[in-house]
PDB file of C-alpha atoms in Angstrom:
ATOM      1  CA  UNK A   1    -117.814 -97.398 165.210  1.00  0.00           C
ATOM      2  CA  UNK A   2    -117.656-100.883 165.666  1.00  0.00           C
ATOM      3  CA  UNK A   3    -118.431-102.634 162.814  1.00  0.00           C
ATOM      4  CA  UNK A   4    -121.931-102.999 162.762  1.00  0.00           C
ATOM      5  CA  UNK A   5    -123.097-100.443 163.818  1.00  0.00           C
ATOM      6  CA  UNK A   6    -124.809 -97.835 162.031  1.00  0.00           C
ATOM      7  CA  UNK A   7    -125.242 -94.070 162.354  1.00  0.00           C
ATOM      8  CA  UNK A   8    -128.346 -92.180 162.905  1.00  0.00           C
ATOM      9  CA  UNK A   9    -128.235 -91.123 158.790  1.00  0.00           C
ATOM     10  CA  UNK A  10    -128.147 -94.514 157.999  1.00  0.00           C
ATOM     11  CA  UNK A  11    -130.802 -95.016 160.157  1.00  0.00           C
ATOM     12  CA  UNK A  12    -133.293 -92.146 158.883  1.00  0.00           C
ATOM     13  CA  UNK A  13    -132.478 -93.253 155.119  1.00  0.00           C
ATOM     14  CA  UNK A  14    -133.109 -97.124 156.167  1.00  0.00           C
ATOM     15  CA  UNK A  15    -136.598 -96.313 157.523  1.00  0.00           C
ATOM     16  CA  UNK A  16    -137.813 -93.836 154.599  1.00  0.00           C
ATOM     17  CA  UNK A  17    -136.687 -97.003 152.535  1.00  0.00           C
ATOM     18  CA  UNK A  18    -138.638 -99.465 154.100  1.00  0.00           C
ATOM     19  CA  UNK A  19    -141.866 -96.742 154.120  1.00  0.00           C
ATOM     20  CA  UNK A  20    -141.507 -96.885 150.852  1.00  0.00           C
ATOM     21  CA  UNK A  21    -141.094-100.610 150.235  1.00  0.00           C
ATOM     22  CA  UNK A  22    -144.124-100.738 152.617  1.00  0.00           C
ATOM     23  CA  UNK A  23    -147.352-102.504 151.243  1.00  0.00           C
ATOM     24  CA  UNK A  24    -146.271-103.183 147.840  1.00  0.00           C
ATOM     25  CA  UNK A  25    -146.192-106.804 148.684  1.00  0.00           C
ATOM     26  CA  UNK A  26    -148.672-108.635 146.856  1.00  0.00           C
ATOM     27  CA  UNK A  27    -150.143-109.587 150.269  1.00  0.00           C
ATOM     28  CA  UNK A  28    -151.086-106.356 151.576  1.00  0.00           C
ATOM     29  CA  UNK A  29    -151.352-104.257 148.315  1.00  0.00           C
ATOM     30  CA  UNK A  30    -154.806-101.933 148.736  1.00  0.00           C
ATOM     31  CA  UNK A  31    -156.708 -99.552 146.550  1.00  0.00           C
ATOM     32  CA  UNK A  32    -155.314 -96.507 148.959  1.00  0.00           C
ATOM     33  CA  UNK A  33    -151.553 -97.058 148.779  1.00  0.00           C
ATOM     34  CA  UNK A  34    -150.323 -94.770 145.623  1.00  0.00           C
ATOM     35  CA  UNK A  35    -150.630 -91.176 148.241  1.00  0.00           C
ATOM     36  CA  UNK A  36    -148.137 -92.383 150.963  1.00  0.00           C
ATOM     37  CA  UNK A  37    -146.411 -94.044 148.277  1.00  0.00           C
ATOM     38  CA  UNK A  38    -145.894 -91.321 146.952  1.00  0.00           C
ATOM     39  CA  UNK A  39    -145.237 -89.239 149.894  1.00  0.00           C
ATOM     40  CA  UNK A  40    -143.319 -91.427 151.408  1.00  0.00           C
ATOM     41  CA  UNK A  41    -140.604 -91.983 148.526  1.00  0.00           C
ATOM     42  CA  UNK A  42    -139.945 -88.278 148.399  1.00  0.00           C
ATOM     43  CA  UNK A  43    -140.006 -88.569 151.554  1.00  0.00           C
ATOM     44  CA  UNK A  44    -136.567 -91.064 150.949  1.00  0.00           C
ATOM     45  CA  UNK A  45    -135.372 -88.395 148.313  1.00  0.00           C
ATOM     46  CA  UNK A  46    -135.873 -84.966 150.234  1.00  0.00           C
ATOM     47  CA  UNK A  47    -134.059 -87.169 153.207  1.00  0.00           C
ATOM     48  CA  UNK A  48    -131.689 -88.608 150.452  1.00  0.00           C
ATOM     49  CA  UNK A  49    -131.040 -84.884 148.256  1.00  0.00           C
ATOM     50  CA  UNK A  50    -129.735 -83.673 151.630  1.00  0.00           C
ATOM     51  CA  UNK A  51    -126.058 -84.110 151.493  1.00  0.00           C
ATOM     52  CA  UNK A  52    -124.082 -86.062 148.493  1.00  0.00           C
ATOM     53  CA  UNK A  53    -122.806 -89.216 150.639  1.00  0.00           C
ATOM     54  CA  UNK A  54    -126.365 -89.653 151.381  1.00  0.00           C
ATOM     55  CA  UNK A  55    -127.007 -91.298 148.047  1.00  0.00           C
ATOM     56  CA  UNK A  56    -124.549 -94.291 148.414  1.00  0.00           C
ATOM     57  CA  UNK A  57    -126.084 -94.849 152.058  1.00  0.00           C
ATOM     58  CA  UNK A  58    -129.429 -95.646 150.461  1.00  0.00           C
ATOM     59  CA  UNK A  59    -128.177 -97.478 147.022  1.00  0.00           C
ATOM     60  CA  UNK A  60    -125.815 -99.594 150.088  1.00  0.00           C
ATOM     61  CA  UNK A  61    -128.817-100.423 151.279  1.00  0.00           C
ATOM     62  CA  UNK A  62    -131.143-100.794 148.073  1.00  0.00           C
ATOM     63  CA  UNK A  63    -128.002-103.667 147.824  1.00  0.00           C
ATOM     64  CA  UNK A  64    -128.593-104.355 150.943  1.00  0.00           C
ATOM     65  CA  UNK A  65    -132.914-105.211 150.615  1.00  0.00           C
ATOM     66  CA  UNK A  66    -132.108-106.433 147.488  1.00  0.00           C
ATOM     67  CA  UNK A  67    -130.436-109.426 148.899  1.00  0.00           C
ATOM     68  CA  UNK A  68    -133.381-109.930 150.756  1.00  0.00           C
ATOM     69  CA  UNK A  69    -135.742-110.077 147.732  1.00  0.00           C
ATOM     70  CA  UNK A  70    -133.389-112.448 146.383  1.00  0.00           C
ATOM     71  CA  UNK A  71    -133.000-114.526 149.536  1.00  0.00           C
ATOM     72  CA  UNK A  72    -137.103-114.839 150.508  1.00  0.00           C
ATOM     73  CA  UNK A  73    -137.691-114.864 147.111  1.00  0.00           C
ATOM     74  CA  UNK A  74    -140.495-112.543 147.006  1.00  0.00           C
ATOM     75  CA  UNK A  75    -140.683-110.743 143.945  1.00  0.00           C
ATOM     76  CA  UNK A  76    -142.912-108.413 144.550  1.00  0.00           C
ATOM     77  CA  UNK A  77    -140.660-105.567 145.689  1.00  0.00           C
ATOM     78  CA  UNK A  78    -137.986-106.426 142.997  1.00  0.00           C
ATOM     79  CA  UNK A  79    -139.456-104.264 140.524  1.00  0.00           C
ATOM     80  CA  UNK A  80    -139.893-100.929 142.345  1.00  0.00           C
ATOM     81  CA  UNK A  81    -135.441-101.477 144.023  1.00  0.00           C
ATOM     82  CA  UNK A  82    -134.175-102.309 140.655  1.00  0.00           C
ATOM     83  CA  UNK A  83    -136.029 -99.144 140.275  1.00  0.00           C
ATOM     84  CA  UNK A  84    -135.323 -97.343 142.762  1.00  0.00           C
ATOM     85  CA  UNK A  85    -131.266 -98.486 142.397  1.00  0.00           C
ATOM     86  CA  UNK A  86    -131.007 -96.972 138.650  1.00  0.00           C
ATOM     87  CA  UNK A  87    -133.447 -93.937 139.455  1.00  0.00           C
ATOM     88  CA  UNK A  88    -130.528 -93.151 142.834  1.00  0.00           C
ATOM     89  CA  UNK A  89    -127.922 -93.929 140.617  1.00  0.00           C
ATOM     90  CA  UNK A  90    -129.178 -91.038 137.699  1.00  0.00           C
ATOM     91  CA  UNK A  91    -129.077 -89.265 140.566  1.00  0.00           C
ATOM     92  CA  UNK A  92    -126.032 -89.264 142.317  1.00  0.00           C
ATOM     93  CA  UNK A  93    -124.170 -86.773 141.803  1.00  0.00           C
ATOM     94  CA  UNK A  94    -119.944 -88.968 142.396  1.00  0.00           C
ATOM     95  CA  UNK A  95    -118.732 -91.972 142.733  1.00  0.00           C
ATOM     96  CA  UNK A  96    -115.148 -92.352 144.873  1.00  0.00           C
ATOM     97  CA  UNK A  97    -112.170 -93.614 142.678  1.00  0.00           C
ATOM     98  CA  UNK A  98    -112.284 -96.210 145.267  1.00  0.00           C
ATOM     99  CA  UNK A  99    -116.745 -97.136 145.141  1.00  0.00           C
ATOM    100  CA  UNK A 100    -117.300-101.099 144.164  1.00  0.00           C
ATOM    101  CA  UNK A 101    -120.642-100.164 143.988  1.00  0.00           C
ATOM    102  CA  UNK A 102    -121.832-100.577 141.041  1.00  0.00           C
ATOM    103  CA  UNK A 103    -119.402-103.632 139.914  1.00  0.00           C
ATOM    104  CA  UNK A 104    -121.193-105.233 143.952  1.00  0.00           C
ATOM    105  CA  UNK A 105    -124.397-104.502 141.971  1.00  0.00           C
ATOM    106  CA  UNK A 106    -123.828-105.542 138.812  1.00  0.00           C
ATOM    107  CA  UNK A 107    -123.690-108.935 141.183  1.00  0.00           C
ATOM    108  CA  UNK A 108    -126.998-109.043 143.033  1.00  0.00           C
ATOM    109  CA  UNK A 109    -128.356-108.907 139.934  1.00  0.00           C
ATOM    110  CA  UNK A 110    -126.957-110.530 137.904  1.00  0.00           C
ATOM    111  CA  UNK A 111    -128.126-113.602 140.759  1.00  0.00           C
ATOM    112  CA  UNK A 112    -131.988-112.429 139.281  1.00  0.00           C
ATOM    113  CA  UNK A 113    -131.446-113.485 135.378  1.00  0.00           C
ATOM    114  CA  UNK A 114    -132.715-117.385 136.217  1.00  0.00           C
ATOM    115  CA  UNK A 115    -135.279-115.533 137.871  1.00  0.00           C
ATOM    116  CA  UNK A 116    -139.270-115.978 135.647  1.00  0.00           C
ATOM    117  CA  UNK A 117    -139.956-113.385 133.003  1.00  0.00           C
ATOM    118  CA  UNK A 118    -140.444-109.801 134.365  1.00  0.00           C
ATOM    119  CA  UNK A 119    -138.228-109.998 136.737  1.00  0.00           C
ATOM    120  CA  UNK A 120    -135.372-111.938 135.133  1.00  0.00           C
ATOM    121  CA  UNK A 121    -136.367-109.161 131.899  1.00  0.00           C
ATOM    122  CA  UNK A 122    -136.023-105.763 134.670  1.00  0.00           C
ATOM    123  CA  UNK A 123    -133.077-106.812 135.880  1.00  0.00           C
ATOM    124  CA  UNK A 124    -131.135-107.806 132.764  1.00  0.00           C
ATOM    125  CA  UNK A 125    -132.311-103.835 131.783  1.00  0.00           C
ATOM    126  CA  UNK A 126    -130.366-102.952 135.353  1.00  0.00           C
ATOM    127  CA  UNK A 127    -127.143-105.159 133.987  1.00  0.00           C
ATOM    128  CA  UNK A 128    -127.162-102.699 130.734  1.00  0.00           C
ATOM    129  CA  UNK A 129    -127.535 -99.309 132.597  1.00  0.00           C
ATOM    130  CA  UNK A 130    -125.167-100.238 135.581  1.00  0.00           C
ATOM    131  CA  UNK A 131    -122.471-101.986 132.553  1.00  0.00           C
ATOM    132  CA  UNK A 132    -123.245 -98.376 131.144  1.00  0.00           C
ATOM    133  CA  UNK A 133    -122.814 -96.669 133.817  1.00  0.00           C
ATOM    134  CA  UNK A 134    -118.926 -98.232 134.680  1.00  0.00           C
ATOM    135  CA  UNK A 135    -117.832 -98.088 131.073  1.00  0.00           C
ATOM    136  CA  UNK A 136    -117.970 -94.282 131.006  1.00  0.00           C
ATOM    137  CA  UNK A 137    -119.684 -92.739 134.692  1.00  0.00           C
ATOM    138  CA  UNK A 138    -122.892 -89.855 134.132  1.00  0.00           C
ATOM    139  CA  UNK A 139    -124.016 -91.594 130.265  1.00  0.00           C
ATOM    140  CA  UNK A 140    -127.119 -92.589 131.081  1.00  0.00           C
ATOM    141  CA  UNK A 141    -127.812 -89.207 133.593  1.00  0.00           C
ATOM    142  CA  UNK A 142    -126.859 -87.588 129.681  1.00  0.00           C
ATOM    143  CA  UNK A 143    -129.125 -89.770 127.644  1.00  0.00           C
ATOM    144  CA  UNK A 144    -131.647 -88.873 129.560  1.00  0.00           C
ATOM    145  CA  UNK A 145    -131.429 -85.702 128.996  1.00  0.00           C
ATOM    146  CA  UNK A 146    -130.669 -85.908 125.252  1.00  0.00           C
ATOM    147  CA  UNK A 147    -134.508 -87.693 125.499  1.00  0.00           C
ATOM    148  CA  UNK A 148    -135.976 -84.971 127.081  1.00  0.00           C
ATOM    149  CA  UNK A 149    -134.189 -81.792 125.260  1.00  0.00           C
ATOM    150  CA  UNK A 150    -135.130 -83.694 121.689  1.00  0.00           C
ATOM    151  CA  UNK A 151    -131.192 -83.450 120.934  1.00  0.00           C
ATOM    152  CA  UNK A 152    -130.098 -84.630 118.106  1.00  0.00           C
ATOM    153  CA  UNK A 153    -127.158 -87.383 119.531  1.00  0.00           C
ATOM    154  CA  UNK A 154    -125.822 -87.603 116.495  1.00  0.00           C
ATOM    155  CA  UNK A 155    -125.234 -83.472 115.883  1.00  0.00           C
ATOM    156  CA  UNK A 156    -123.460 -83.785 119.064  1.00  0.00           C
ATOM    157  CA  UNK A 157    -121.142 -86.011 118.837  1.00  0.00           C
ATOM    158  CA  UNK A 158    -118.179 -85.096 120.360  1.00  0.00           C
ATOM    159  CA  UNK A 159    -114.382 -85.600 118.979  1.00  0.00           C
ATOM    160  CA  UNK A 160    -112.435 -86.529 121.673  1.00  0.00           C
ATOM    161  CA  UNK A 161    -111.706 -90.050 121.612  1.00  0.00           C
TER     162      UNK A 161
END
């Protein structure tokens, strides 16, 4: 494939991502956007869940969109993109050993620490999440399940060092 060329799947995921973000801009917000937004996010989730590799494509595209947000200074899209990034990481079944996606994400979101509150706070939380995933892949999902199930973390400590 030529540099810059995309596959049909990448194009479909990009279109679905754009549909999720459409209407979230403060200048375009209306009162009837929530049902469409939910349907668009569901469609994106369904498209991505068809193949484990699609999660990595979506994460790459979220990072590309985040770069655009930084360049344009469109504050209103940072929180949805950060939330979408973290939820997609939680759903990603596997990161290839040679993947530097989380390192690229850490570098990308680190640039937002100079933005005003609440945007810098959102990115600080996301960077903490990314750091935990880099140290122990899957730990955030494990913590989420434990919290949802009301499991005590102290009684289930691993004896493996």
